[in-house]
CSV table of C-alpha atoms in Angstrom, one decimal:
chain,number,residue,atom,x,y,z
M,1491,MET,CA,79.9,-9.7,-35.3
M,1492,ALA,CA,82.7,-12.1,-35.9
M,1493,THR,CA,83.7,-14.9,-33.6
M,1494,ARG,CA,86.9,-14.0,-31.9
M,1495,TYR,CA,89.7,-16.2,-30.6
M,1496,ARG,CA,91.7,-14.4,-28.1
M,1497,ARG,CA,95.0,-14.9,-29.7
M,1498,ALA,CA,96.9,-12.1,-31.6
M,1499,ALA,CA,98.1,-13.0,-35.2
M,1500,VAL,CA,101.8,-13.5,-35.2
M,1501,ALA,CA,102.7,-14.3,-38.8
M,1502,VAL,CA,101.1,-15.3,-42.1
M,1503,ILE,CA,100.8,-18.8,-40.8
M,1504,ALA,CA,98.9,-17.6,-37.6
M,1505,LEU,CA,96.7,-15.5,-39.8
M,1506,LEU,CA,95.8,-18.5,-41.9
M,1507,ALA,CA,95.3,-20.5,-38.8
M,1508,ALA,CA,92.9,-17.9,-37.5
M,1509,THR,CA,90.7,-18.3,-40.6
M,1510,LEU,CA,90.6,-22.1,-40.1
M,1511,PHE,CA,89.9,-22.1,-36.3
M,1512,VAL,CA,86.5,-20.5,-36.3
M,1513,PRO,CA,84.3,-21.8,-33.5
M,1514,ALA,CA,81.0,-20.4,-34.6
M,1515,ALA,CA,79.6,-17.6,-36.5
M,1516,GLY,CA,80.4,-14.6,-34.5
M,1517,ALA,CA,83.5,-15.7,-32.2
M,1518,THR,CA,86.8,-13.3,-31.8
M,1519,GLN,CA,90.2,-13.4,-29.9
M,1520,PRO,CA,90.8,-11.6,-26.5
M,1521,THR,CA,93.6,-8.1,-23.8
M,1522,ILE,CA,91.7,-7.2,-20.8
M,1523,VAL,CA,88.8,-4.9,-21.4
M,1524,GLY,CA,87.5,-2.9,-18.5
M,1525,GLY,CA,90.4,-3.9,-16.2
M,1526,ASP,CA,93.4,-2.3,-14.5
M,1527,GLU,CA,97.1,-2.7,-14.6
M,1528,VAL,CA,98.2,-5.3,-12.1
M,1529,SER,CA,101.7,-6.3,-10.7
M,1530,ILE,CA,103.5,-9.4,-11.9
M,1531,ARG,CA,104.5,-9.7,-8.3
M,1532,ASP,CA,100.9,-10.5,-7.4
M,1533,TYR,CA,100.6,-13.0,-10.3
M,1534,PRO,CA,104.2,-14.5,-10.6
M,1535,TYR,CA,102.9,-17.5,-12.5
M,1536,ALA,CA,101.6,-15.4,-15.4
M,1537,VAL,CA,103.6,-15.9,-18.6
M,1538,PHE,CA,103.1,-14.8,-22.2
M,1539,LEU,CA,104.0,-16.5,-25.5
M,1540,THR,CA,106.0,-14.9,-28.3
M,1541,ASP,CA,107.5,-16.0,-31.6
M,1542,ARG,CA,111.3,-15.7,-32.1
M,1543,ARG,CA,110.9,-12.1,-33.3
M,1544,GLY,CA,109.4,-11.2,-29.9
M,1545,GLY,CA,105.8,-10.8,-31.0
M,1546,GLN,CA,103.5,-11.6,-28.1
M,1547,PHE,CA,100.4,-13.4,-29.3
M,1548,CYS,CA,99.0,-15.4,-26.3
M,1549,GLY,CA,99.2,-15.9,-22.5
M,1550,GLY,CA,99.7,-18.9,-20.3
M,1551,VAL,CA,100.2,-19.9,-16.7
M,1552,LEU,CA,103.0,-21.8,-14.9
M,1553,VAL,CA,101.6,-24.9,-13.2
M,1554,GLU,CA,105.1,-26.4,-12.7
M,1555,GLN,CA,108.4,-24.6,-13.1
M,1556,ASP,CA,108.8,-26.4,-16.4
M,1557,THR,CA,105.2,-26.7,-17.5
M,1558,VAL,CA,102.8,-24.0,-18.9
M,1559,LEU,CA,99.1,-24.5,-19.2
M,1560,THR,CA,97.6,-22.6,-22.2
M,1561,ALA,CA,95.0,-22.9,-25.0
M,1562,ALA,CA,95.4,-25.5,-27.7
M,1563,HIS,CA,94.9,-22.8,-30.4
M,1564,CYS,CA,97.9,-20.9,-28.9
M,1565,ALA,CA,100.1,-24.0,-28.8
M,1566,GLN,CA,99.4,-24.6,-32.5
M,1567,ALA,CA,99.9,-20.9,-33.6
M,1568,VAL,CA,103.6,-21.1,-34.5
M,1569,PRO,CA,106.1,-24.0,-34.9
M,1570,ARG,CA,107.5,-25.3,-31.6
M,1571,ALA,CA,111.0,-24.3,-32.5
M,1572,ASP,CA,109.8,-20.7,-32.8
M,1573,LEU,CA,107.9,-20.6,-29.6
M,1574,VAL,CA,109.3,-18.6,-26.6
M,1575,VAL,CA,107.8,-18.4,-23.1
M,1576,VAL,CA,108.4,-15.2,-21.1
M,1577,GLY,CA,108.0,-15.2,-17.3
M,1578,GLY,CA,108.4,-12.5,-14.7
M,1579,ARG,CA,108.0,-9.6,-17.1
M,1580,GLN,CA,105.5,-6.8,-16.2
M,1581,ASP,CA,106.1,-4.7,-19.3
M,1582,LYS,CA,106.6,-6.3,-22.7
M,1583,ARG,CA,108.9,-3.5,-23.8
M,1584,THR,CA,111.6,-4.5,-21.2
M,1585,GLU,CA,114.0,-7.4,-20.9
M,1586,SER,CA,113.1,-8.2,-17.4
M,1587,GLY,CA,112.3,-11.7,-16.2
M,1588,ARG,CA,113.3,-15.0,-17.8
M,1589,THR,CA,112.6,-16.8,-21.1
M,1590,SER,CA,112.5,-20.4,-22.2
M,1591,GLY,CA,112.1,-22.3,-25.4
M,1592,VAL,CA,109.7,-25.2,-25.6
M,1593,GLU,CA,110.9,-28.8,-25.5
M,1594,SER,CA,107.5,-30.4,-26.2
M,1595,ILE,CA,103.8,-29.6,-26.7
M,1596,TRP,CA,100.8,-31.6,-25.6
M,1597,VAL,CA,97.5,-30.7,-27.1
M,1598,HIS,CA,94.2,-32.4,-26.2
M,1599,PRO,CA,93.7,-35.1,-28.7
M,1600,GLU,CA,90.1,-34.2,-29.3
M,1601,TYR,CA,90.7,-30.5,-29.9
M,1602,ARG,CA,89.6,-29.2,-33.3
M,1603,THR,CA,88.5,-25.6,-32.8
M,1604,PRO,CA,88.0,-23.4,-29.8
M,1605,GLY,CA,84.3,-23.4,-30.3
M,1606,SER,CA,84.1,-27.2,-30.3
M,1607,GLY,CA,85.8,-27.5,-26.8
M,1608,ASN,CA,88.9,-29.1,-25.4
M,1609,ASP,CA,90.9,-25.9,-26.1
M,1610,ILE,CA,93.7,-26.9,-23.7
M,1611,ALA,CA,97.4,-27.7,-24.0
M,1612,THR,CA,100.6,-27.8,-22.0
M,1613,LEU,CA,104.1,-26.7,-23.0
M,1614,THR,CA,107.1,-28.5,-21.4
M,1615,LEU,CA,109.8,-25.9,-21.2
M,1616,SER,CA,113.5,-26.4,-22.2
M,1617,ARG,CA,114.6,-24.7,-18.9
M,1618,MET,CA,113.0,-24.1,-15.6
M,1619,LEU,CA,111.3,-20.8,-14.8
M,1620,TRP,CA,111.8,-20.4,-11.1
M,1621,TYR,CA,108.6,-18.6,-10.2
M,1622,PRO,CA,105.7,-19.6,-7.9
M,1623,THR,CA,103.1,-21.7,-9.7
M,1624,ALA,CA,99.4,-21.7,-9.9
M,1625,ARG,CA,97.2,-24.7,-9.1
M,1626,PRO,CA,94.9,-26.2,-11.8
M,1627,ALA,CA,91.3,-26.7,-10.6
M,1628,THR,CA,90.2,-30.3,-9.8
M,1629,GLY,CA,86.9,-32.0,-9.5
M,1630,ALA,CA,86.9,-30.9,-5.8
M,1631,ASP,CA,86.6,-27.2,-6.9
M,1632,ALA,CA,83.1,-27.4,-8.2
M,1633,GLY,CA,82.1,-24.5,-6.0
M,1634,LEU,CA,84.4,-22.1,-7.8
M,1635,TYR,CA,82.2,-22.5,-10.9
M,1636,THR,CA,79.0,-21.4,-9.1
M,1637,ALA,CA,77.2,-18.7,-11.0
M,1638,GLY,CA,78.0,-15.3,-9.5
M,1639,ALA,CA,81.3,-16.5,-8.0
M,1640,GLU,CA,84.1,-14.0,-8.7
M,1641,ALA,CA,87.1,-14.8,-10.8
M,1642,THR,CA,90.0,-12.8,-12.2
M,1643,VAL,CA,91.3,-12.8,-15.7
M,1644,ILE,CA,94.8,-11.5,-16.5
M,1645,GLY,CA,96.8,-10.9,-19.7
M,1646,TRP,CA,98.6,-8.6,-22.0
M,1647,GLY,CA,95.9,-8.3,-24.7
M,1648,ARG,CA,93.9,-5.5,-26.3
M,1649,THR,CA,92.1,-3.1,-24.0
M,1650,ALA,CA,89.2,-2.7,-26.4
M,1651,ASP,CA,87.9,-4.6,-29.4
M,1652,GLY,CA,90.1,-3.4,-32.3
M,1653,GLY,CA,92.1,-1.2,-29.9
M,1654,PRO,CA,95.8,-1.2,-29.0
M,1655,ARG,CA,97.4,-4.0,-27.1
M,1656,SER,CA,98.6,-3.5,-23.6
M,1657,ASN,CA,102.3,-3.3,-23.0
M,1658,THR,CA,101.8,-4.2,-19.3
M,1659,LEU,CA,100.0,-6.9,-17.5
M,1660,ARG,CA,96.3,-6.2,-16.8
M,1661,GLY,CA,93.6,-7.9,-14.8
M,1662,ALA,CA,89.8,-7.7,-14.2
M,1663,THR,CA,87.5,-9.3,-11.8
M,1664,LEU,CA,84.2,-10.7,-13.2
M,1665,PRO,CA,81.5,-13.1,-12.2
M,1666,ILE,CA,81.0,-16.7,-13.4
M,1667,VAL,CA,77.9,-16.9,-15.7
M,1668,SER,CA,75.5,-19.8,-15.3
M,1669,ASP,CA,75.5,-22.6,-17.9
M,1670,GLN,CA,71.9,-21.8,-18.8
M,1671,ASP,CA,72.7,-18.1,-19.6
M,1672,CYS,CA,75.9,-19.0,-21.5
M,1673,GLY,CA,74.0,-21.6,-23.5
M,1674,GLN,CA,71.5,-18.9,-24.4
M,1675,ALA,CA,74.3,-16.6,-25.5
M,1676,PHE,CA,76.1,-19.3,-27.6
M,1677,ARG,CA,74.5,-22.2,-29.3
M,1678,ASN,CA,77.8,-24.2,-29.3
M,1679,TYR,CA,78.4,-23.7,-25.6
M,1680,ASP,CA,79.4,-27.0,-24.0
M,1681,PRO,CA,79.0,-26.9,-20.2
M,1682,THR,CA,81.3,-29.9,-19.8
M,1683,THR,CA,84.4,-28.4,-21.4
M,1684,MET,CA,83.7,-24.6,-21.2
M,1685,VAL,CA,82.8,-22.0,-18.6
M,1686,CYS,CA,81.7,-18.4,-19.2
M,1687,ALA,CA,82.5,-15.2,-17.2
M,1688,GLY,CA,81.4,-11.7,-17.6
M,1689,LEU,CA,78.8,-9.0,-16.7
M,1690,PRO,CA,75.3,-9.0,-18.3
M,1691,GLU,CA,75.9,-5.4,-19.5
M,1692,GLY,CA,79.4,-6.2,-20.9
M,1693,GLY,CA,82.3,-3.9,-20.4
M,1694,VAL,CA,84.7,-6.3,-18.7
M,1695,ASP,CA,86.3,-9.2,-20.7
M,1696,ALA,CA,89.4,-10.7,-22.1
M,1697,CYS,CA,90.3,-9.7,-25.6
M,1698,THR,CA,92.7,-10.3,-28.6
M,1699,GLY,CA,96.1,-11.4,-27.2
M,1700,ASP,CA,94.7,-12.8,-24.0
M,1701,SER,CA,94.1,-16.3,-25.3
M,1702,GLY,CA,95.7,-19.1,-23.2
M,1703,GLY,CA,95.9,-16.9,-20.1
M,1704,PRO,CA,94.3,-17.9,-16.8
M,1705,LEU,CA,90.9,-17.2,-15.2
M,1706,LEU,CA,91.7,-17.4,-11.5
M,1707,ALA,CA,90.0,-18.0,-8.2
M,1708,GLY,CA,92.8,-17.0,-5.9
M,1709,THR,CA,95.8,-19.0,-7.1
M,1710,THR,CA,93.6,-21.7,-8.6
M,1711,VAL,CA,93.3,-21.8,-12.4
M,1712,ILE,CA,89.6,-22.5,-13.2
M,1713,GLY,CA,89.6,-21.4,-16.8
M,1714,ILE,CA,91.8,-20.8,-19.8
M,1715,VAL,CA,90.9,-17.8,-22.1
M,1716,SER,CA,89.5,-19.4,-25.3
M,1717,TRP,CA,87.0,-17.5,-27.4
M,1718,GLY,CA,84.2,-15.0,-27.4
M,1719,VAL,CA,82.2,-12.5,-29.6
M,1720,GLY,CA,83.8,-9.1,-29.6
M,1721,CYS,CA,85.3,-7.9,-26.4
M,1722,GLY,CA,83.0,-6.9,-23.6
M,1723,GLU,CA,79.8,-7.0,-25.6
M,1724,PRO,CA,76.5,-7.0,-23.7
M,1725,GLY,CA,75.0,-10.4,-23.4
M,1726,LYS,CA,78.2,-12.1,-24.7
M,1727,PRO,CA,80.4,-13.2,-21.9
M,1728,GLY,CA,83.9,-14.6,-22.5
M,1729,VAL,CA,84.2,-18.3,-23.0
M,1730,TYR,CA,87.0,-20.2,-21.2
M,1731,THR,CA,88.2,-23.8,-21.1
M,1732,ARG,CA,86.8,-25.5,-17.9
M,1733,VAL,CA,90.1,-26.7,-16.4
M,1734,ALA,CA,88.5,-28.9,-13.7
M,1735,HIS,CA,87.1,-31.1,-16.3
M,1736,TYR,CA,90.6,-32.3,-17.3
M,1737,ASP,CA,91.6,-33.3,-13.7
M,1738,GLY,CA,93.9,-36.4,-14.1
M,1739,ARG,CA,92.2,-37.7,-17.2
M,1740,ILE,CA,94.6,-36.6,-19.9
M,1741,GLY,CA,97.8,-38.2,-21.1
M,1742,ASP,CA,99.1,-41.7,-21.0
M,1743,SER,CA,102.5,-43.5,-20.8
M,1744,THR,CA,103.5,-42.3,-24.2
M,1745,GLN,CA,102.8,-38.6,-23.7
M,1746,PRO,CA,103.2,-36.2,-20.8
M,1747,ARG,CA,100.3,-35.9,-18.4
M,1748,LEU,CA,98.3,-32.7,-18.6
M,1749,PHE,CA,99.2,-31.8,-15.0
M,1750,PRO,CA,102.5,-33.2,-13.8
């Protein structure tokens, strides 16, 4: 079983990048498996990333009207000048909602591959997207990471490993997995920078094309879709960037703060 990043390939450069960014033997990219269609009205802060040709390859979440939180491997998938953020669009086949180019990209300076942690980035938009925003988790939100606590993952990715991509926004509710269980599932699991979510029997997960999208507790972003093995495989929960770990500790006077 190959390791999956949950980003869809967008061009030759993205395909080459996918071969370089391999977290561990066995990891893939994630859309939502075992979920249902959800309304963008219920998740107005959900956005997706495309190239200039309109090919959707990742998700993201508005944390300010001009700032998107996403995965580092998504931010590096295409050149900044070719990156487009789409907000307010339920169905990718329509022209609804608003779009923006990207003015600047911040990637965690210690990011190397999704499987090594720190798979987090922010995109500063070239225009405001006037939609409600989500709140990034902070150190005060430790309870949201308790094993068994429910969270919701949303995205436009594949609905099965190797299956078709969803044209519409989908979501699924799944439990947080303990650090002990996730460490047993993945040798490279880092409980400081990562968090796992999924059912022991599998069947509910993010999948290819969901990378960068949010794992939510209400309107609080507790995770960013990062990597996994297959989609919805038994005993292989999805792995997410642990957002609370980065509370106020990223960025300096020469680069934008992670969370404005």
